[in-house]
Structure formats: structure tokens, C-alpha cells
Coordinates of C-alpha atoms and ligand atoms in Angstrom, one line a residue:
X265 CA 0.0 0.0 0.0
X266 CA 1.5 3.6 -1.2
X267 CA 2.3 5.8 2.0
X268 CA -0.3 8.6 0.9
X269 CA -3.5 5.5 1.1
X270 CA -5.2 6.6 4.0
X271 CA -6.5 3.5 5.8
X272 CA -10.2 3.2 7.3
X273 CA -10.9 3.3 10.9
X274 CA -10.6 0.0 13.0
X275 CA -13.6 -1.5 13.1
X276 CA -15.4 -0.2 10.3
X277 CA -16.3 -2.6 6.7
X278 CA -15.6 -1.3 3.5
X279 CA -18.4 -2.9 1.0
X280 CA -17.1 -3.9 -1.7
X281 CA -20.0 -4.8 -4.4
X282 CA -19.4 -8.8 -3.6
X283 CA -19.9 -7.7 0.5
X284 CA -22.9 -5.6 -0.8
X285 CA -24.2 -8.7 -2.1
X286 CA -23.9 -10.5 0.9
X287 CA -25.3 -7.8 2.7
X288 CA -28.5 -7.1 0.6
X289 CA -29.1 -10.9 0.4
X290 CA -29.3 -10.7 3.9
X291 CA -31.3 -7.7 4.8
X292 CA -34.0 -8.9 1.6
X293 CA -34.3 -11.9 3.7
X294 CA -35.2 -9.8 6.6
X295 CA -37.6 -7.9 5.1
X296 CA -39.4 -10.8 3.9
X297 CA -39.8 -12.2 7.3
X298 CA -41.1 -8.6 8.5
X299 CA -43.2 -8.2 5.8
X300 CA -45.1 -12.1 6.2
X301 CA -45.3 -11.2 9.8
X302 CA -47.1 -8.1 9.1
X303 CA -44.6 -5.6 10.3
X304 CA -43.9 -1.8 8.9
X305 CA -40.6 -0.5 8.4
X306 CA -39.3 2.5 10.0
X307 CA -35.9 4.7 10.5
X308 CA -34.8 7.1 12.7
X309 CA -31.6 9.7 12.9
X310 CA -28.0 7.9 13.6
X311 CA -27.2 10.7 15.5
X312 CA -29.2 11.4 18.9
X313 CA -29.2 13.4 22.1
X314 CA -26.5 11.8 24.6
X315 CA -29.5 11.7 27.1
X316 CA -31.1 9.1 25.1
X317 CA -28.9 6.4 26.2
X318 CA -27.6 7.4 29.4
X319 CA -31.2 7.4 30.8
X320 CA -31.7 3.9 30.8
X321 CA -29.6 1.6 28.5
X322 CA -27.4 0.7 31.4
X323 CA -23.2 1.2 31.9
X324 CA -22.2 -1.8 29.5
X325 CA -23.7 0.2 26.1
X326 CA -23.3 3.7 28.0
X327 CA -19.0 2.9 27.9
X328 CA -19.2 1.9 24.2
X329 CA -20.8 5.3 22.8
X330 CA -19.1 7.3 20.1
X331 CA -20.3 10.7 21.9
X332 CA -19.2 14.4 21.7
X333 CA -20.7 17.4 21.5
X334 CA -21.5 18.9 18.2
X335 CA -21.0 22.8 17.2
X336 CA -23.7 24.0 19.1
X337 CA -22.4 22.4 22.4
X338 CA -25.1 19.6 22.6
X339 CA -23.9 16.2 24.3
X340 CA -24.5 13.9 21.2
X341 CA -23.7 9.8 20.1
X342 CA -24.1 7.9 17.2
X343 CA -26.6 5.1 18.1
X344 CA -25.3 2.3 19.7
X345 CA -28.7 0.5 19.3
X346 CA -32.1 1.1 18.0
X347 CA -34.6 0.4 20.9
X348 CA -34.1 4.3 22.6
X349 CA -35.0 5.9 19.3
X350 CA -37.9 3.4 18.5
X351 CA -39.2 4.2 21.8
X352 CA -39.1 7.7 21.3
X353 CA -40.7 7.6 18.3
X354 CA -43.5 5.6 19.5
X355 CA -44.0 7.9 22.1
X356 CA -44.6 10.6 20.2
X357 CA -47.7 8.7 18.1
X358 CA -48.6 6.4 20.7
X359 CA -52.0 7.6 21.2
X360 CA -52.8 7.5 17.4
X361 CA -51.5 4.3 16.5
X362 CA -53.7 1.3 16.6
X363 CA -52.3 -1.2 19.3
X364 CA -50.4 -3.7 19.0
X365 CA -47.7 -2.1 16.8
X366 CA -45.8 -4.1 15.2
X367 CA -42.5 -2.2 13.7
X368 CA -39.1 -3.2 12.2
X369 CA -36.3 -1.3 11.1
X370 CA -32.3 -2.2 9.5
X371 CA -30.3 0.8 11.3
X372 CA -26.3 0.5 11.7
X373 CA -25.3 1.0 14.8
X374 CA -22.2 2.3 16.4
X375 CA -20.0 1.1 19.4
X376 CA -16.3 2.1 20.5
X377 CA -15.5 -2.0 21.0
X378 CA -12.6 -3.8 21.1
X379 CA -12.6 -5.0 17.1
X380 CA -12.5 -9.2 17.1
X381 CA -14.2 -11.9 15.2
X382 CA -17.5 -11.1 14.9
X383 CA -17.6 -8.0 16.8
X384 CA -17.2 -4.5 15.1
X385 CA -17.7 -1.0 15.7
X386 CA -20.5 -0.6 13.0
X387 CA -22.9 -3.2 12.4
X388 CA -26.2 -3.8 11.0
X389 CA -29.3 -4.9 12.9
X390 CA -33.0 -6.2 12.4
X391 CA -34.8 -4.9 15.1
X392 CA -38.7 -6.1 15.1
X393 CA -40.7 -4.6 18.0
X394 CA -43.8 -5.1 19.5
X395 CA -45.8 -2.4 21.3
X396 CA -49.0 -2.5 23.7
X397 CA -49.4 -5.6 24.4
X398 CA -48.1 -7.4 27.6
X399 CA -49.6 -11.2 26.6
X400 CA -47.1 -13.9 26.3
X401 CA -48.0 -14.6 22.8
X402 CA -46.3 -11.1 21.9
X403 CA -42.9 -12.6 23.2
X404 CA -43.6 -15.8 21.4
X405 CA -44.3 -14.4 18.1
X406 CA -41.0 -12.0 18.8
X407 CA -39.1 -14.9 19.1
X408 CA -40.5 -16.9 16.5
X409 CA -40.0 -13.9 14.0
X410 CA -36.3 -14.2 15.1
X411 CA -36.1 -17.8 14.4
X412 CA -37.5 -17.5 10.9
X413 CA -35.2 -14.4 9.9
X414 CA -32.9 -16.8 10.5
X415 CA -34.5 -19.8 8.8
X416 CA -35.2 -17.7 5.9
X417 CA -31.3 -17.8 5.1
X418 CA -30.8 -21.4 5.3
X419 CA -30.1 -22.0 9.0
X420 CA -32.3 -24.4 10.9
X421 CA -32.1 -25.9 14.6
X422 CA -28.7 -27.9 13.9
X423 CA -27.0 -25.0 13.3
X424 CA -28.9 -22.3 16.2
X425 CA -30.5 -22.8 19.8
X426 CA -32.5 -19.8 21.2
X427 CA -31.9 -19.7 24.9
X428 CA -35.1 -18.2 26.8
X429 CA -35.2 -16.6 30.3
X430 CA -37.2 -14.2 32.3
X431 CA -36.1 -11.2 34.6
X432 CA -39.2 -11.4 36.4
X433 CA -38.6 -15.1 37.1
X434 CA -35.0 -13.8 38.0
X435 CA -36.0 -11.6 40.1
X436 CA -38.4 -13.6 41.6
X437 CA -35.8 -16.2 42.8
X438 CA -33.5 -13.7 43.9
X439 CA -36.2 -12.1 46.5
X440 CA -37.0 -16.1 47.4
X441 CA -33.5 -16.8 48.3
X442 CA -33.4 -13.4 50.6
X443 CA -31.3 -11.3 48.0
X444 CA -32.0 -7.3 48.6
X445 CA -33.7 -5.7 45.8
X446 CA -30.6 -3.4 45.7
X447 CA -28.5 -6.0 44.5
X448 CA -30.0 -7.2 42.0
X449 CA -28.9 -4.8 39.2
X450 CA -25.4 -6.1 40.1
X451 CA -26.2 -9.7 40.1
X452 CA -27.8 -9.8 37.0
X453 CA -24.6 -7.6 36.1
X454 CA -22.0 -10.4 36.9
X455 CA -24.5 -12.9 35.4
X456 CA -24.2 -12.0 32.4
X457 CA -20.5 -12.5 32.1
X458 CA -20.8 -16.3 33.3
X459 CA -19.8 -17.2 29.5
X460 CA -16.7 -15.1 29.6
X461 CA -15.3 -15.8 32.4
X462 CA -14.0 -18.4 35.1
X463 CA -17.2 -19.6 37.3
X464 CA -14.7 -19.5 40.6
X465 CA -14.4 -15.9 39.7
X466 CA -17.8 -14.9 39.1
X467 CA -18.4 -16.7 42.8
X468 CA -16.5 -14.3 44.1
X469 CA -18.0 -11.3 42.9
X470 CA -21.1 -12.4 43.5
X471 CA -20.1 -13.0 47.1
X472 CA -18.6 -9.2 47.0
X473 CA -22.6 -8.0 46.1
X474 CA -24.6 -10.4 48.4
X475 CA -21.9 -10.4 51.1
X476 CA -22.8 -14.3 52.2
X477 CA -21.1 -17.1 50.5
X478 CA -24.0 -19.3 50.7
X479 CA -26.7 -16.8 49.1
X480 CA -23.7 -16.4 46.2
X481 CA -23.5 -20.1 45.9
X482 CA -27.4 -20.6 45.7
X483 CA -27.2 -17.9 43.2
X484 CA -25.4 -20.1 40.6
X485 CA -27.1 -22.8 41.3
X486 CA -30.4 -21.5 40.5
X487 CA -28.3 -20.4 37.1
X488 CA -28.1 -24.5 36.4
X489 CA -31.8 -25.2 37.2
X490 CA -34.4 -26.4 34.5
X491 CA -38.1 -25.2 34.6
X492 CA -39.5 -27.9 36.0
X493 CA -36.6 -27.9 38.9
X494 CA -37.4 -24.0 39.8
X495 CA -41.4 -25.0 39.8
X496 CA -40.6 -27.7 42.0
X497 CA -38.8 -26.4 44.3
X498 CA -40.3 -22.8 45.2
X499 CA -43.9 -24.0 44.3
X500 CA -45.4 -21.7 47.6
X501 CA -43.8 -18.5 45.7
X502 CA -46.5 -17.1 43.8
X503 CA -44.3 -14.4 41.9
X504 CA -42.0 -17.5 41.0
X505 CA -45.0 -19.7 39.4
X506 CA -46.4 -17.1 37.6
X507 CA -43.6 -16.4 36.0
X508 CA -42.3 -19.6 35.4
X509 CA -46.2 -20.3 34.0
X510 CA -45.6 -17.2 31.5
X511 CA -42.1 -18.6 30.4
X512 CA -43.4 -22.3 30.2
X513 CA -46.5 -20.4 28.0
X514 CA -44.0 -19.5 25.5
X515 CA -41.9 -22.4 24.9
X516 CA -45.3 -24.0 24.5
X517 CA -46.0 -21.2 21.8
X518 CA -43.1 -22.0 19.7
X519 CA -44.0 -25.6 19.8
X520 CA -47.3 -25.2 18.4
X521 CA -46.0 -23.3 15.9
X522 CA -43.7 -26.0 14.4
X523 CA -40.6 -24.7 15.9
X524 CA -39.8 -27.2 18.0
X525 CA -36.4 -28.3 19.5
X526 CA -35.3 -24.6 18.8
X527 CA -35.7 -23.1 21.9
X528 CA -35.0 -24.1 25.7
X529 CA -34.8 -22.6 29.1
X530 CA -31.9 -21.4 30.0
X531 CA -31.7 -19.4 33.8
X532 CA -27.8 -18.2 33.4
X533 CA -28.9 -15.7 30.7
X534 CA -30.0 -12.4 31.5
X535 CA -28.6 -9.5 29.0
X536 CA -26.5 -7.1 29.2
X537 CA -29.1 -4.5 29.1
X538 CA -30.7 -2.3 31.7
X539 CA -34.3 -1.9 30.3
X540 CA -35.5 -5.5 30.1
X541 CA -38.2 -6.4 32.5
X542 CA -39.4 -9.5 31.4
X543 CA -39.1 -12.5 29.0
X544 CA -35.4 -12.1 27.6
X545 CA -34.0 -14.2 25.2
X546 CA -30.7 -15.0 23.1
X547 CA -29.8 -16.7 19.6
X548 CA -26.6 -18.7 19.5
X549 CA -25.0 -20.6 17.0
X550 CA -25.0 -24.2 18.4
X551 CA -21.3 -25.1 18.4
X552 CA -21.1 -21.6 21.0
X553 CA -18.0 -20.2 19.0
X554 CA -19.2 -16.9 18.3
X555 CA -20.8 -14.1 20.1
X556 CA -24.9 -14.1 20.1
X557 CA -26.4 -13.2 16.5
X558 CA -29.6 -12.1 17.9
X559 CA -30.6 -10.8 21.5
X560 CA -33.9 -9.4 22.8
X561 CA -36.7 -9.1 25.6
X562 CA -39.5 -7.2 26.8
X563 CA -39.4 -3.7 28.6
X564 CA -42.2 -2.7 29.8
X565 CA -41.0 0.7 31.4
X566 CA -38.3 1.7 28.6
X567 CA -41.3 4.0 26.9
X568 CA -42.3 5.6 30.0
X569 CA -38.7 6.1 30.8
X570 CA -38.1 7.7 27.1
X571 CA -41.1 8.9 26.3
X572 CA -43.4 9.7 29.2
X573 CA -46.2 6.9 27.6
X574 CA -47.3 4.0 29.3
X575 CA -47.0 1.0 27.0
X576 CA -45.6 -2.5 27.6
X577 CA -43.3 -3.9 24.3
X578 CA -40.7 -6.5 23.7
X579 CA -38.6 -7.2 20.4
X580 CA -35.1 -8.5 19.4
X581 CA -31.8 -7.0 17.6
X582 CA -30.4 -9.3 14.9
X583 CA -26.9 -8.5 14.1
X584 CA -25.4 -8.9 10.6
X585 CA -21.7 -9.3 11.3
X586 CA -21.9 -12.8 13.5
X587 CA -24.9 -14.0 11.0
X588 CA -22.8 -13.2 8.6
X589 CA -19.6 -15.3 9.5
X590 CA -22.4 -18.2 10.2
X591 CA -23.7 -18.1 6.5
X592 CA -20.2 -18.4 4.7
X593 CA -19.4 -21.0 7.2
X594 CA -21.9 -23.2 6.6
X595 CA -21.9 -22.4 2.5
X596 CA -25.3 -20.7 2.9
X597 CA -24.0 -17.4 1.2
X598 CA -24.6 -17.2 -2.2
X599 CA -22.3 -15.9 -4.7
X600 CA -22.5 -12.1 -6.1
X601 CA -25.2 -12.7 -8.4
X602 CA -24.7 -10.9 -11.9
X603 CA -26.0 -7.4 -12.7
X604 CA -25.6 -7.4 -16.3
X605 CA -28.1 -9.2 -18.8
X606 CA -27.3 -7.8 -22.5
X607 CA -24.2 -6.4 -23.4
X608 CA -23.8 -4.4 -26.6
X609 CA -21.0 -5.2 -28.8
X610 CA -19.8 -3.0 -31.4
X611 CA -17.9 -4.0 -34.3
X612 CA -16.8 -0.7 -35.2
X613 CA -17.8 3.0 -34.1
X614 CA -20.0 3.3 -37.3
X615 CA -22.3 0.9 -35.3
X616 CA -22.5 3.3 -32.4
X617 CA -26.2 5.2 -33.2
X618 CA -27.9 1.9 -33.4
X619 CA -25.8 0.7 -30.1
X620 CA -27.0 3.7 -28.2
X621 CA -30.8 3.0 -29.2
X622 CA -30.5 -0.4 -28.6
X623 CA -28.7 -0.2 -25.2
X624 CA -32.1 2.3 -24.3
X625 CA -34.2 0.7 -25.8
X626 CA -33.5 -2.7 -23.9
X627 CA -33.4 -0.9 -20.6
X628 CA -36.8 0.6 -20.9
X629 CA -37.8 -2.8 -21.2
X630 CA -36.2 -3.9 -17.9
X631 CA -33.1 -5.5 -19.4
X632 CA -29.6 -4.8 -17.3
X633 CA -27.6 -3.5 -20.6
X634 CA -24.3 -2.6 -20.8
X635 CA -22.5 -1.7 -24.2
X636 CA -18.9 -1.4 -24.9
X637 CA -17.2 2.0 -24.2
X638 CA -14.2 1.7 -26.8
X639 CA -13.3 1.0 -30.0
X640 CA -12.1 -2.8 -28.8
X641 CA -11.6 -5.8 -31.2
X642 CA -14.4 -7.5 -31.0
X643 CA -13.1 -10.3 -29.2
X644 CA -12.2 -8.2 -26.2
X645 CA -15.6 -7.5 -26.3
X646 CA -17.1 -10.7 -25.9
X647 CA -14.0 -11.2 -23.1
X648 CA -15.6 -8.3 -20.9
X649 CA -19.1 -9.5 -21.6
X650 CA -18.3 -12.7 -20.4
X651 CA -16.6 -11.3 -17.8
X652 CA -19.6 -9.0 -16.6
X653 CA -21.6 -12.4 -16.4
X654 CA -23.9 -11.6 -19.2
X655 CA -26.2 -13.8 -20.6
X656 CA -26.4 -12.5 -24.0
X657 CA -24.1 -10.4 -26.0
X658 CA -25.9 -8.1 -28.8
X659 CA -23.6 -7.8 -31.7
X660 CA -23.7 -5.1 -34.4
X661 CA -22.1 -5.5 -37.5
X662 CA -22.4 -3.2 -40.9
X663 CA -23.5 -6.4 -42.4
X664 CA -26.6 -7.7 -40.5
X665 CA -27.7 -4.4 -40.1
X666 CA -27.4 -3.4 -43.7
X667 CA -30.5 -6.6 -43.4
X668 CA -31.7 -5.0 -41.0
X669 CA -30.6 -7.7 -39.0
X670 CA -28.3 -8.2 -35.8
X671 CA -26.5 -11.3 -34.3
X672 CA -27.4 -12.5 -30.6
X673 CA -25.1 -14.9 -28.6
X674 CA -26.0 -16.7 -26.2
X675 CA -23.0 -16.6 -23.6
X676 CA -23.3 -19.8 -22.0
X677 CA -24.8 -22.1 -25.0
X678 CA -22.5 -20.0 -27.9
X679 CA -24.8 -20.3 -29.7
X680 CA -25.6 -17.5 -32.5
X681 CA -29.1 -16.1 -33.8
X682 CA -29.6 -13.4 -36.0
X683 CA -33.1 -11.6 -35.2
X684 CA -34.7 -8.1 -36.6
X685 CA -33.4 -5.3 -35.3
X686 CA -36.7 -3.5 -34.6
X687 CA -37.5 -6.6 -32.2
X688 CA -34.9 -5.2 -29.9
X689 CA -36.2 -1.2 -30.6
X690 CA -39.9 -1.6 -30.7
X691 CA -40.9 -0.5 -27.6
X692 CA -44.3 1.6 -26.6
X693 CA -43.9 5.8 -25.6
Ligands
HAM242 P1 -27.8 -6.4 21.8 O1 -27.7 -7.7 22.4 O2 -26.9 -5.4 22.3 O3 -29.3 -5.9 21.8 O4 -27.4 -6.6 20.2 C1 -28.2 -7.5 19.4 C2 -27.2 -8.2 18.5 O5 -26.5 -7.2 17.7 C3 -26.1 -9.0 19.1 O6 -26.6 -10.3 19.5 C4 -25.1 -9.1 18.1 O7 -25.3 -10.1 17.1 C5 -25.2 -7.7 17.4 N1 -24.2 -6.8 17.9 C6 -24.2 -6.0 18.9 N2 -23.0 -5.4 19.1 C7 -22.3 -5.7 18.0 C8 -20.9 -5.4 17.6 N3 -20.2 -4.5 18.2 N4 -20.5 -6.0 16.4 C9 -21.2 -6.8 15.7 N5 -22.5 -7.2 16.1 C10 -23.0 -6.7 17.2 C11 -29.7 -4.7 21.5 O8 -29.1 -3.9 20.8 C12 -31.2 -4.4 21.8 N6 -31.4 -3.0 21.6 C13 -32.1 -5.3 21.0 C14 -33.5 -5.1 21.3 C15 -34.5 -4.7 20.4 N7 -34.2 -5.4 22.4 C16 -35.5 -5.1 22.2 N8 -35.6 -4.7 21.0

């Protein structure tokens, strides 16, 4: 690379038409899901007040933020995730929007991170979102809708495991076992690093919040229990069993909706995130090597928080950088598809009128036409129009068109055709 290249930032993808490929095969898929499940799209600024996500998103996200202050002196960040805007947003139509709504939106997103496999300092996410509606089938179809973004692509439950949880059923245990209300931001907190880091390790901090060794233990052993374990055992706490009820309600959901065997309860998971206050759930890929490609949950507070209304929600982020990795691992991504259908070969510059209406004429009629920009042999012509992936190449020669004829190859068969000229020019207005 010459010394005067300047290099972009850490962290940050260049796109490249093949990665635009990848990426717009990806986000179509997406949209498809959105659309079947009967979502709207919607976008919001990348760059918001600082407030936004100091207010409620919690320390982990609130450390990552690209933040300063712009010309006018305002505290400002590029969004790290999509769930403040949408929620401000909402807000502000809440009272004239039909109930439940059902929104999704493809934002990138923007967090100072260290840059590793799979994790970057731009990415793109699907968020879907559901609002006014606090029913366990909400979080079921959420997580469903997740699942089938993912289907959609080619992945199916040998590849991904969704693992479920509840803060409420969290939170329920943690009062049960005579943990302070207090503490719980801080267990959760050192919960969710139980993947990342030594289990003798998390004891101890956990010992640091609760201050008893025996209440830390308990806590990670509740972290190992199943469903039916939990209902057993504190079936005289009534905040446990319903919640537990609510959790096993949509598992049941997925079930009967012919996704079984992808999801299961899982009580060590609890997100990073401040703002969830219910179901919360996570989507892996099975063999565990790579960071979580999708993540979401319901909070229920987040829009009185942001936005001064009232209304329950839950909905997921989908990232494309992990999902990404997963696809081309698995051969699921499929090569750069051509974007050229007719290319225009001229066999010398006296051609060049009827090249130019042709070339037009074609793409009024939906055709992806290129023609030939110089005076090339012709061979180097049918070289690049090979190249471009064509499927036909267009030939003009003095000749044929003296006939009023011109050639058309077929650029996989070879084969040659001569047909009327006006066949390729006729065209309506
Ligand atoms: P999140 O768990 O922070 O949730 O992000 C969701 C997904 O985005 C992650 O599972 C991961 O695939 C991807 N992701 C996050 N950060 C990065 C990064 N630095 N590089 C690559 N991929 C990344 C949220 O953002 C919530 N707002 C989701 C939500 C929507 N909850 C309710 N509605």
C-alpha cells in the first residue's frame, strides 16, 4: 500500500460490491420475514441526544458510545442500538396508532469496541418490536420472528439454539433466596459474564454484592436449574410460578408453531441490558464459537422512561456481522449474483447510433444492458461481456444491419441467432 493511502478506521467494513451482495441478500431476507409477519418498516436519525442512552440503557452500552458534542455544544452519540429511538418515536404517536404495533427497522449501529471476530464498531441490525401488548403470545411471536429471519437464510435448529429466560422469574428467585432488591442490578450484572469468564471468579463477585457465601452459591445454582426444577422447588412462591407459567406459556407457543427443538430454558442468561423487564432471550449458534447473533426481551418501562407513555413492548436486535460469519461457514451465502443481462458489442464505431438506441431501448424494457465503451476488437468485447456475467451479447455489424438484422449470442450455450433489429427497438412511448 503507497504511504499517501489513507487507511479506514478500526472496526469499520468497507463494502465492496461482492460484500454488498452479501449484505443485501441478507437484509431482503429480513424484510421478507417482516413483511409475512405483518410488520412496517421505519428509520430514525444515527445521531441522537447523549441523554437518550444514558437514561436507561445501562453502563455496559453507555461505555461503548461514540459521543461528543456537536458545534452547538449539545452532548451527542451515534446510536449504539435502535430500541431508545424506537421508543421515542413511538412515544410521540402512541396515542394515534392502533395497538399492538408491530415495527421493524435495518439501522447501523455504532459502538467504540474492542474489534475481534465477529464483533465490530459498526454493524447492521433487524430490530422487530412489538408495542401495547403485555400477553405472552407477543414474546412468542417475537421470538418466533427471530427464528425465521434466521430460517429464511438457510439456518435451521442444527445449526442455532435460542436460549429463553425471564427477569421477572429472576427476580423472583433472587427475593425467594433473601437477596436485597438493591443487589440485583449487580447480580444480574455479573451474570451475564458467566460465559466469559472463570465460574470461581464470578463466585466471588457475587459473594462481593450479596456479602454471604451461601446466598452467592445458591445464586449459581439456580443459574443451572431447568423449569420444572425452579417450579418444584419454590412451588409456595407465587411471583416464581407465575412467572415460570408465562415462560413455560412461550416455549409452548413455539411448539405449536412447528418450531420445535429450537428453543430451551436457560436461567444463566440475562442481557447485558438495563431496560429489560421480562421475557429475555438469546440466539446462538449451536457449536457456541461466536458471540450471540440475535438478543432481545421485553421492557415494559423503557417508553415511560423515554417517552413519558405508558405501554408494555418486547422485540429483538439481529446482528449482521456474527450471522454473517455463520452463512459463509456453513456455504449458505450465495455468490454475487450478476448485474448485467445484455451487453452491446460494437464492431466498429459506425455501429455506435444503433448501439445507443438499442442499449435504451433494452433498458426501458427492464433488461440490465451494458454496451462497450471503446473501439475494442471484438473479441475483447465478448471477453468483458463474459466477464460482466452476461447472458447475451448483442452484436452489431455493418452487415446484418445493412439486413436490418443483428447477431445475438448466447453466452453460455455460444450459440448465435440473428433476429430483426426492430425486435430489440420496438418499444411503446
Ligand atoms: P444487543 O444484544 O446489544 O441488543 O445486540 C443485538 C445483536 O446485535 C447481538 O446479538 C449481536 O449479534 C449484534 N451486535 C451487537 N453489538 C455488536 C458489535 N459491536 N459488532 C457486531 N455485532 C454486534 C440490542 O441492541 C437491543 N437493543 C435489541 C432489542 C431490540 N431489544 C429489544 N428490542
Amino acid at each position: 500500500m503507497s504511504s499517501n493511502q489513507i487507511q479506514s478506521l478500526s472496526g469499520f467494513r468497507d463494502f465492496f460490491p461482492e460484500e454488498l451482495s452479501s449484505r443485501r441478500h441478507i437484509f431482503s431476507a429480513w424484510r421478507r420475514v417482516c413483511e409475512r409477519y405483518g410488520f412496517s418498516e421505519y428509520d430514525g436519525p444515527p445521531l441522537e441526544p447523549l441523554e437518550l442512552y444514558t437514561r436507561k440503557s445501562g453502563d455496559g452500552i453507555v461505555g461503548q458510545l461514540y459521543e461528543f458534542e456537536d458545534k452547538g455544544g449539545r452532548p451527542v452519540a451515534l446510536r449504539p442500538e435502535m430500541t431508545p429511538t424506537f421508543a421515542r418515536m413511538i412515544a410521540l404517536r402512541a396515542a394515534a396508532l392502533p395497538k399492538p404495533i408491530r415495527w421493524f427497522s435495518i439501522p447501523q449501529l455504532f459502538r467504540y469496541e474492542r474489534p475481534q471476530r465477529g464483533r465490530l464498531r459498526e454493524h447492521f441490525q433487524l430490530n422487530m418490536d412489538i408495542v401495547g401488548e403485555t400477553n405472552f403470545l407477543a414474546d412468542a411471536e417475537i421470538i418466533a420472528a427471530g427464528i425465521d429471519a434466521l430460517r429464511e437464510l438457510g439456518l435451521n435448529k442444527s445449526h442455532i439454539r435460542v436460549r429463553v429466560s425471564d427477569r421477572r422469574l429472576m427476580v423472583s428467585l433472587l427475593d425467594a433466596i433473601g437477596v436485597a432488591g438493591a443487589s440485583h442490578h449487580a447480580v444480574f450484572n455479573t451474570l451475564d459474564r458467566l460465559d466469559k469468564r472463570p465460574r470461581d471468579e464470578i463466585a466471588k463477585e457475587l459473594q462481593g454484592i450479596v456479602s454471604d457465601q451461601e446466598v452467592a452459591g445458591r445464586i449459581l445454582e439456580l443459574t443451572e436449574r431447568s423449569i420444572s426444577q425452579l417450579q418444584d422447588e419454590f412451588a409456595d412462591h407465587e411471583s416464581v410460578v407465575k412467572a415460570a407459567d408465562d415462560l413455560v406459556g412461550v416455549l409452548g407457543c413455539l411448539e405449536k408453531s412447528g418450531l420445535e427443538g429450537y428453543a430451551e430454558f436457560d436461567a444463566s442468561l440475562v442481557r447485558g441490558l438495563a431496560y429489560y423487564t421480562g421475557t429475555v432471550f438469546e440466539i446462538w449458534e449451536r457449536e457456541g464459537q461466536l458471540r450471540a447473533i440475535c438478543g432481545g426481551g421485553r421492557y415494559d418501562d423503557l417508553l415511560q422512561a423515554l417517552g413519558g407513555v405508558d405501554l408494555p413492548a418486547v422485540g429483538f436486535g439481529m446482528g449482521d456481522v456474527v450471522l454473517s460469519e455463520l452463512l459463509k461457514e456453513h456455504q449458505l451465502m450465495p455468490a454475487e449474483v450478476g448485474c448485467v443481462d445484455d451487453y452491446i458489442v460494437c464492431v466498429s464505431e459506425e455501429e455506435r447510433a444503433t448501439a445507443l438506441k438499442v442499449a435504451h431501448s433494452l433498458r426501458d424494457s427492464g433488461r440490465r444492458v451494458t454496451q462497450d465503451l471503446q473501439s475494442r476488437k471484438v473479441s475483447r468485447q465478448l471477453k468483458a461481456a463474459n466477464q460482466a456475467g452476461a447472458e447475451r451479447a448483442i452484436i452489431l455489424g455493418a452487415e446484418e444491419l445493412s439486413r436490418g438484422m443483428v447477431l445475438v449470442k448466447d453466452l453460455e450455450s455460444g450459440e448465435e441467432q440473428e433476429v430483426p433489429l426492430d425486435s430489440l427497438t420496438d418499444r411503446k412511448g
